[in-house]
XYZ file of C-alpha atoms in Angstrom:
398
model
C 53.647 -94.190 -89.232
C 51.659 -96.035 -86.801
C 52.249 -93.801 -83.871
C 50.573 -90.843 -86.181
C 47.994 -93.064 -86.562
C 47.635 -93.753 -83.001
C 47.925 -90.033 -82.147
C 44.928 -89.311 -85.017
C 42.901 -91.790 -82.984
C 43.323 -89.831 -79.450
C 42.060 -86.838 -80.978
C 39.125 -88.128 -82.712
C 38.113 -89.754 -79.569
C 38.365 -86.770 -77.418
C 36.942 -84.793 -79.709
C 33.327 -86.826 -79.708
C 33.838 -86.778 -75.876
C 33.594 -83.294 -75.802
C 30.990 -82.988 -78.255
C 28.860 -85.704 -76.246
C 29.080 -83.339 -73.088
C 28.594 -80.182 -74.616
C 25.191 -81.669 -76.395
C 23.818 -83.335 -72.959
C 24.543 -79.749 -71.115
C 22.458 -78.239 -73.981
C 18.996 -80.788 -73.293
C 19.590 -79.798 -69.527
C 19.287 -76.580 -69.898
C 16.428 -77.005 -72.214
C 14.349 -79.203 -70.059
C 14.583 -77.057 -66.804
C 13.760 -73.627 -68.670
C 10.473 -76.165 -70.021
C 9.930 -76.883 -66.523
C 10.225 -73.135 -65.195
C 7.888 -71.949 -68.147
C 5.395 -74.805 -67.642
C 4.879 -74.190 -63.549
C 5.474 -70.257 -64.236
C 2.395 -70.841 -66.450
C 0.519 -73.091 -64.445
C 0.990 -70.645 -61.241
C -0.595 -68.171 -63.352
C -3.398 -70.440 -64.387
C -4.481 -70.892 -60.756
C -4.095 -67.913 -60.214
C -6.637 -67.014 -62.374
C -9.144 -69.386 -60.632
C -11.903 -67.870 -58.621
C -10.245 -67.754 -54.684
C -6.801 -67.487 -55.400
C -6.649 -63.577 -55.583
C -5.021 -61.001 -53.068
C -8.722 -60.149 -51.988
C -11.057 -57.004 -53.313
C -14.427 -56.767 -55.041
C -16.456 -59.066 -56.459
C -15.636 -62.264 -53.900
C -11.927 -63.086 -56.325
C -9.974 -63.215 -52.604
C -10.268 -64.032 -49.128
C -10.868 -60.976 -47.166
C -8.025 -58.900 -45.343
C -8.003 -58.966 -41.303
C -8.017 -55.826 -40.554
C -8.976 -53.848 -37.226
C -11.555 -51.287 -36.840
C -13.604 -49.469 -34.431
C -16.772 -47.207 -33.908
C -16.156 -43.777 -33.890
C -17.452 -41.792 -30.615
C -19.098 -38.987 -29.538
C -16.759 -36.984 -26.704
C -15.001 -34.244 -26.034
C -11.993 -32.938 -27.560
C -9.621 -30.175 -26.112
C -7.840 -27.593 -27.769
C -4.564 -26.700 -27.146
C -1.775 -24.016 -27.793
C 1.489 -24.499 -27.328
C 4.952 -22.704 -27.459
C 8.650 -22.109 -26.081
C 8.969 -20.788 -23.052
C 11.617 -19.978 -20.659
C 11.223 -20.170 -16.522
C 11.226 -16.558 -15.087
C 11.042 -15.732 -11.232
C 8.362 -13.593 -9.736
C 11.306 -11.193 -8.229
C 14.765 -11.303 -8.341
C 16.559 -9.282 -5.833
C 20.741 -8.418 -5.794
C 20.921 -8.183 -2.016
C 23.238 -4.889 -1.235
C 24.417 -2.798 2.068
C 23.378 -0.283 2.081
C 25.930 1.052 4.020
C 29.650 1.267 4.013
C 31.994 -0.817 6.275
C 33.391 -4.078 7.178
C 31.862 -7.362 6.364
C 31.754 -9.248 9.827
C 29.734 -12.002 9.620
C 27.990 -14.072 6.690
C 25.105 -15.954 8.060
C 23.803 -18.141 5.316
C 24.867 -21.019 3.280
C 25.099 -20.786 -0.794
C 21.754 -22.239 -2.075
C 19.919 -21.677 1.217
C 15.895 -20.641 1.014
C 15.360 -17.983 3.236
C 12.179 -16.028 4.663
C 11.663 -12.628 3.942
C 13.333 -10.445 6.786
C 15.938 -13.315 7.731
C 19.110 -12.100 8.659
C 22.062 -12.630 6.179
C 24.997 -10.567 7.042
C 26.092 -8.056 9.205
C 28.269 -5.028 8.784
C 30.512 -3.365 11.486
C 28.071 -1.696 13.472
C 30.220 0.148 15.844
C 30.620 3.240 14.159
C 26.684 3.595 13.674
C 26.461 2.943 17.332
C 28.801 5.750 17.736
C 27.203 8.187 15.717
C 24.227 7.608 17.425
C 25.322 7.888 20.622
C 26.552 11.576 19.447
C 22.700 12.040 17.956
C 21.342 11.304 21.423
C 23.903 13.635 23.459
C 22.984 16.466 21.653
C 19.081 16.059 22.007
C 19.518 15.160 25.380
C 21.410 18.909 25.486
C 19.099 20.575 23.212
C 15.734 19.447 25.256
C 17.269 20.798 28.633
C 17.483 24.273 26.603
C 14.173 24.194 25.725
C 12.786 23.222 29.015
C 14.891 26.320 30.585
C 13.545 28.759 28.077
C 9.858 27.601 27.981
C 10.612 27.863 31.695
C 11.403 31.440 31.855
C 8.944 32.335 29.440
C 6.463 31.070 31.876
C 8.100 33.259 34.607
C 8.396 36.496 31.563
C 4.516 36.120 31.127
C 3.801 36.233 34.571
C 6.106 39.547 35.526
C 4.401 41.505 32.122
C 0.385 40.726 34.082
C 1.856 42.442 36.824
C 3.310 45.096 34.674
C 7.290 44.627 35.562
C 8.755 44.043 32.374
C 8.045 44.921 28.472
C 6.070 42.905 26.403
C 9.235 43.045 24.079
C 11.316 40.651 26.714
C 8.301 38.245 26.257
C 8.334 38.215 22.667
C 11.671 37.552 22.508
C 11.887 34.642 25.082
C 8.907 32.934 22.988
C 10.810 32.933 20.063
C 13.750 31.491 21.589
C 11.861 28.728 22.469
C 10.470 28.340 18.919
C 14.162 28.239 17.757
C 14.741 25.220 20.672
C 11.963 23.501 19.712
C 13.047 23.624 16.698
C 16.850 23.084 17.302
C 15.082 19.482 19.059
C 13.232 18.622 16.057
C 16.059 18.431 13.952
C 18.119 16.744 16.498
C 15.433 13.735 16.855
C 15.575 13.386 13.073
C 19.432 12.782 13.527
C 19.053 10.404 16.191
C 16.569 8.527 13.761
C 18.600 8.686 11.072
C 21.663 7.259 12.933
C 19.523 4.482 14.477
C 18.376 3.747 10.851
C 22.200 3.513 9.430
C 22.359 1.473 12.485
C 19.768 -1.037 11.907
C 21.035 -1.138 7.950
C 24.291 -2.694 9.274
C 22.203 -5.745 9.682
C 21.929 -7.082 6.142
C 18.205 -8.852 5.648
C 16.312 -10.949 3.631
C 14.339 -8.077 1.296
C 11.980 -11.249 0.056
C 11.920 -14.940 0.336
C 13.248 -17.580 -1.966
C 16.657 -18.997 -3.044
C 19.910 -17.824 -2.803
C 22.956 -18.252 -5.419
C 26.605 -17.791 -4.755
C 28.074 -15.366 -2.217
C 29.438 -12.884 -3.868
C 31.791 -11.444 -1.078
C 33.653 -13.016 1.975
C 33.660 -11.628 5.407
C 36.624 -9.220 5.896
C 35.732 -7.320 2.951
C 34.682 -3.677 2.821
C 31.273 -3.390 1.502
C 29.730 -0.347 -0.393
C 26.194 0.473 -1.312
C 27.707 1.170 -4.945
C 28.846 -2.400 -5.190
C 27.370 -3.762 -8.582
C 27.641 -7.575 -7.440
C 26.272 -7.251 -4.069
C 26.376 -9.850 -1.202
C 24.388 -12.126 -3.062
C 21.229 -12.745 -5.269
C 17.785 -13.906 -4.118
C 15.462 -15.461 -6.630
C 11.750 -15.986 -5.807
C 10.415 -19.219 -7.254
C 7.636 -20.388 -5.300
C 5.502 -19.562 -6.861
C 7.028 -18.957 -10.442
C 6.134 -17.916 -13.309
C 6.948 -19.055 -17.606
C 7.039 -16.486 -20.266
C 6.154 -18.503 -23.600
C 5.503 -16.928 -26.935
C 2.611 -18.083 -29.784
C 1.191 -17.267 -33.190
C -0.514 -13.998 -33.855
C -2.921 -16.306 -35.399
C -4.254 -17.899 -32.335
C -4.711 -13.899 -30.592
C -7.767 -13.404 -31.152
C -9.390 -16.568 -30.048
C -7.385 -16.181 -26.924
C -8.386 -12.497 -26.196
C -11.974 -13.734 -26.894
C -11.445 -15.983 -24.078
C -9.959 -13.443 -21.784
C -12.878 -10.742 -21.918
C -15.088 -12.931 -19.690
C -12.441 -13.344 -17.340
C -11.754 -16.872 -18.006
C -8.927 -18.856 -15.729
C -7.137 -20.589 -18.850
C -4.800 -23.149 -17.708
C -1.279 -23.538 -18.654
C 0.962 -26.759 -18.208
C 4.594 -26.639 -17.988
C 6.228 -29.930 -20.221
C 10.241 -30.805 -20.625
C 12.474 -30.050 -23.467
C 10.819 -33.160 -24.949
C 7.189 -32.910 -24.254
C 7.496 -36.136 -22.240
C 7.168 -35.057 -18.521
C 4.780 -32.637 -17.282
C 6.187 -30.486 -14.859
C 3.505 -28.450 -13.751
C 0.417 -26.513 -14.020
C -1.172 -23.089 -13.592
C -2.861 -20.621 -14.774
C -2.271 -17.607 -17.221
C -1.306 -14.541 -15.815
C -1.464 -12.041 -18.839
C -0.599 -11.373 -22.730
C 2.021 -8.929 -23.637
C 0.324 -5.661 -25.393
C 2.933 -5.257 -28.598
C 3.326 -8.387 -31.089
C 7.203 -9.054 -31.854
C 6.821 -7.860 -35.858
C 10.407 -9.899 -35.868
C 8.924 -13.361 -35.144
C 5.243 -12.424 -36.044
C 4.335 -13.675 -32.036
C 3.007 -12.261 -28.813
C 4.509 -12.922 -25.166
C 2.404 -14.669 -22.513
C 2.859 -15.050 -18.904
C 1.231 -17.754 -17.099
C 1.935 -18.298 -13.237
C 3.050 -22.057 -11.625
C 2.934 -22.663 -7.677
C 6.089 -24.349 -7.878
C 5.498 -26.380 -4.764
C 7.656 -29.518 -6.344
C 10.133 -27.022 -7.053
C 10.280 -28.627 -10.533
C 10.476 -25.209 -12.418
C 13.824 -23.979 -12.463
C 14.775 -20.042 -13.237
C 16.341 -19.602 -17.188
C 14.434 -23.497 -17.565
C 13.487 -24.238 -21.079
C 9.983 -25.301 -21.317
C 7.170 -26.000 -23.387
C 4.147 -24.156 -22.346
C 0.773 -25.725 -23.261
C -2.554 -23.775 -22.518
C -6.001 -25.405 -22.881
C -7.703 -22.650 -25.022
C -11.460 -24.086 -25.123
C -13.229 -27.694 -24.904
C -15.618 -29.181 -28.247
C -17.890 -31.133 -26.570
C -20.044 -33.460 -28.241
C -17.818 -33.778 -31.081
C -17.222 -37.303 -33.386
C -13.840 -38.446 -32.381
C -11.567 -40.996 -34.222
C -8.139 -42.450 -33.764
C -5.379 -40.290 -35.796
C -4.077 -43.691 -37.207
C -7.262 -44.376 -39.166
C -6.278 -40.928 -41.230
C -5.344 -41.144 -44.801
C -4.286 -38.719 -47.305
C -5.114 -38.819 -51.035
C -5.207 -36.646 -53.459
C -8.454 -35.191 -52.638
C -7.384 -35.155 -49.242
C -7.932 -36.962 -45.522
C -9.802 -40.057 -46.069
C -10.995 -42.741 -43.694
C -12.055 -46.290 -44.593
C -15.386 -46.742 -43.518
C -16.453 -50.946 -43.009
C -19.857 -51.477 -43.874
C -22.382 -54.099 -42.693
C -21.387 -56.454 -46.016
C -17.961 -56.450 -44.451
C -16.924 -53.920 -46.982
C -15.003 -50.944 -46.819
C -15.873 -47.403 -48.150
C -13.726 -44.394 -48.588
C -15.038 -41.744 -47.201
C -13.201 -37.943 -47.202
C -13.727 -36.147 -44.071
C -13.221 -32.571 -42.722
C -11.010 -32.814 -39.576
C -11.232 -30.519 -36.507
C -9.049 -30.528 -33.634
C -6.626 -33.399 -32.535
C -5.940 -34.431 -28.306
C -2.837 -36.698 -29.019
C -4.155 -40.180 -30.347
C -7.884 -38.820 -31.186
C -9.042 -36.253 -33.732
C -12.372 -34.683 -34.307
C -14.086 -35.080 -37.325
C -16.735 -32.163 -38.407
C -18.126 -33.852 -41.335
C -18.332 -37.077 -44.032
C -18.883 -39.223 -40.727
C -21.474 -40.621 -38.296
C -20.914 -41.593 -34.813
C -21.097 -45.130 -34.560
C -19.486 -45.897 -37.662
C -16.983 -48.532 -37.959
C -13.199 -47.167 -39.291
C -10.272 -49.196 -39.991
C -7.422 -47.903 -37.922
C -4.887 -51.020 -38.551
C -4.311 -52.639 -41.568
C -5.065 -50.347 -44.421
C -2.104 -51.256 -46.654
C -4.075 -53.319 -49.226
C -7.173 -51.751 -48.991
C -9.093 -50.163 -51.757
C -12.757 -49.434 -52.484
C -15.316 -52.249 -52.284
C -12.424 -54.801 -50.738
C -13.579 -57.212 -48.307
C -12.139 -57.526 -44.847
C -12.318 -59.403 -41.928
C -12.356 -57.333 -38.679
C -11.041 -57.643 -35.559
C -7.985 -60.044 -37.133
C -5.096 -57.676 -36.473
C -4.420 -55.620 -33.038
């Protein structure tokens, strides 16, 4: 009996020991959600005081830093630009032009050579031979003529003096027509070999680069051959075939009628490095119907040797110059739902939006054609929190 009553007594006393921490977790939790709602409350109370706002009208904040500048009168130049590709002026698959052996290869793969540079020679012995035959038989064919023209000399003189027919005369001359003529044909063979000759020597046609040989000495060569010897490329100067919008034709053939020199730059696969500059050459006459664009063809000296043939490129061509336009930076352009916006700062140190018309861009500067003066201050930095009639504090943020 007395250790059930001792056992009744453990219980009861653990019991109000877990009662007693259950109740003093409960006013814990009640004072610090008090506490959270009282400072929540009182954080909203000051922030209702005047000067404790996130800025705007009516003097309820400080005023946002902001930077801004004046916009300016310059000029502002308008480009087009497209793809292009590299293209040499000529391109040339060097062939004999006569048949025989390959002797002798006198250039090196990659070489730039002048126009009329030797580059390989054929066998040339058996156009020396056939030459040498050529020149026998004029040689022979002249010493005929000189006998006849000879005796028709002597013929002339016996018919004055009445000792032969006038029919021995006639005939003599025209044997010496048919020797002249025998001599005529035989100089054309002589200058024919002697041209076979010189075609043994393989040239230069035009200057520029050279690619890979196509054929080793020993070889039999063949004016048929498709490959050739090798291939010259002229890139100095050079030229880029680029392609743009029907749209922008008829500005550009305005430009072209008074003989304008429109210049064309040359830029990497990633517009980052300008390779070089020239001038447009001409515009194709057909627009591609598949692509809705026209061909161009502007020319590049080269001298850097920058331009590579089959290079991608992009082509950019400075169509015309707006001078005395008003220019602002691109970064002080908004868009809303009426459209490009600027903020304007006015002399209370307030800003103003103001919708403007744009014109053309140049990179980090755009022209604007209306809803702005030059001299006008526009925020270019800082625009996150603005709004109409907030207050700001220029020249803060850079």
């Amino acid at each position: 009996m007395e250790n059930a009553v001792k056992t009744r007594h453990r219980r009861t006393t653990l019991l109000i020991a877990l009662a007693a921490i259950v109740v003093a977790a409960g006013i814990g939790a009640w004072l610090y959600y008090d506490k959270s709602r009282g400072g929540e409350a009182a954080a909203q109370s000051e922030a209702k005081k005047p000067g404790k706002g996130r800025g705007g009208k009516g003097g309820d904040g400080g005023p946002i830093p902001v930077a801004a500048e004046a916009a300016q009168t310059g000029n502002i130049p308008i480009y087009l630009s497209g793809l292009g590709t590299v293209v040499p002026m000529r391109t040339v698959i060097v062939r004999s032009r006569v048949d025989g052996e390959l002797v002798r290869v006198n250039f090196n793969e990659g070489q730039y050579v002048k126009e009329g540079e030797l580059l390989a020679q054929v066998d040339p012995r058996p156009f020396q031979v056939q030459l040498d035959q050529a020149e026998g038989q004029l040689i022979k064919d002249q010493a005929l003529l000189a006998n006849a023209r000879i005796d028709l000399e002597r013929y002339r003189t016996l018919f004055k003096q009445d000792s032969i027919a006038s029919q021995q005369v006639d005939t003599q001359a025209a044997l010496v027509q048919q020797y002249e003529g025998t001599v005529r044909t035989d100089q054309a063979m002589v200058d024919n070999a002697r041209l076979q000759l010189s075609y043994a020597r393989i040239t230069a046609p035009i200057s520029g680069r050279l690619g890979l040989r196509q054929v080793d000495p020993g070889n039999i060569v063949h004016a048929s051959d498709a490959n050739g010897v090798v291939v010259i490329t002229e890139i100095q100067p050079v030229t880029v075939v680029f392609t743009l919008p029907q749209d922008n034709l008829p500005a550009l053939l305005q430009r072209m009628k008074g003989n304008a020199k429109l210049a064309v730059e040359a830029w990497d696969r990633g517009f980052k490095v300008k390779l070089g500059a020239g001038e447009l050459l001409t515009v194709d006459n057909v627009i591609d119907v598949t692509t809705g664009t026209v061909k161009l063809k502007a020319k590049f000296p080269n001298a850097d040797l920058a331009l590579f043939p089959n290079q991608f490129v992009n082509a950019r061509m400075l169509l015309d110059t707006r001078s005395g336009v008003v220019t602002i930076r691109s970064a002080a352009l908004q868009r809303g739902s009426q459209g490009m916006f600027v903020y304007v700062v006015k002399e209370d140190n307030t800003v103003s939006v103001r919708p403007v018309k744009l014109g053309p861009s140049d990179g980090e500067r755009v022209a604007v054609e209306s809803g702005l003066a030059a001299g006008e201050q526009v925020v270019f930095d800082g625009m996150d929190r603005l709004r109409e009639g907030a207050r700001v504090q220029v020249g803060a943020r850079r």
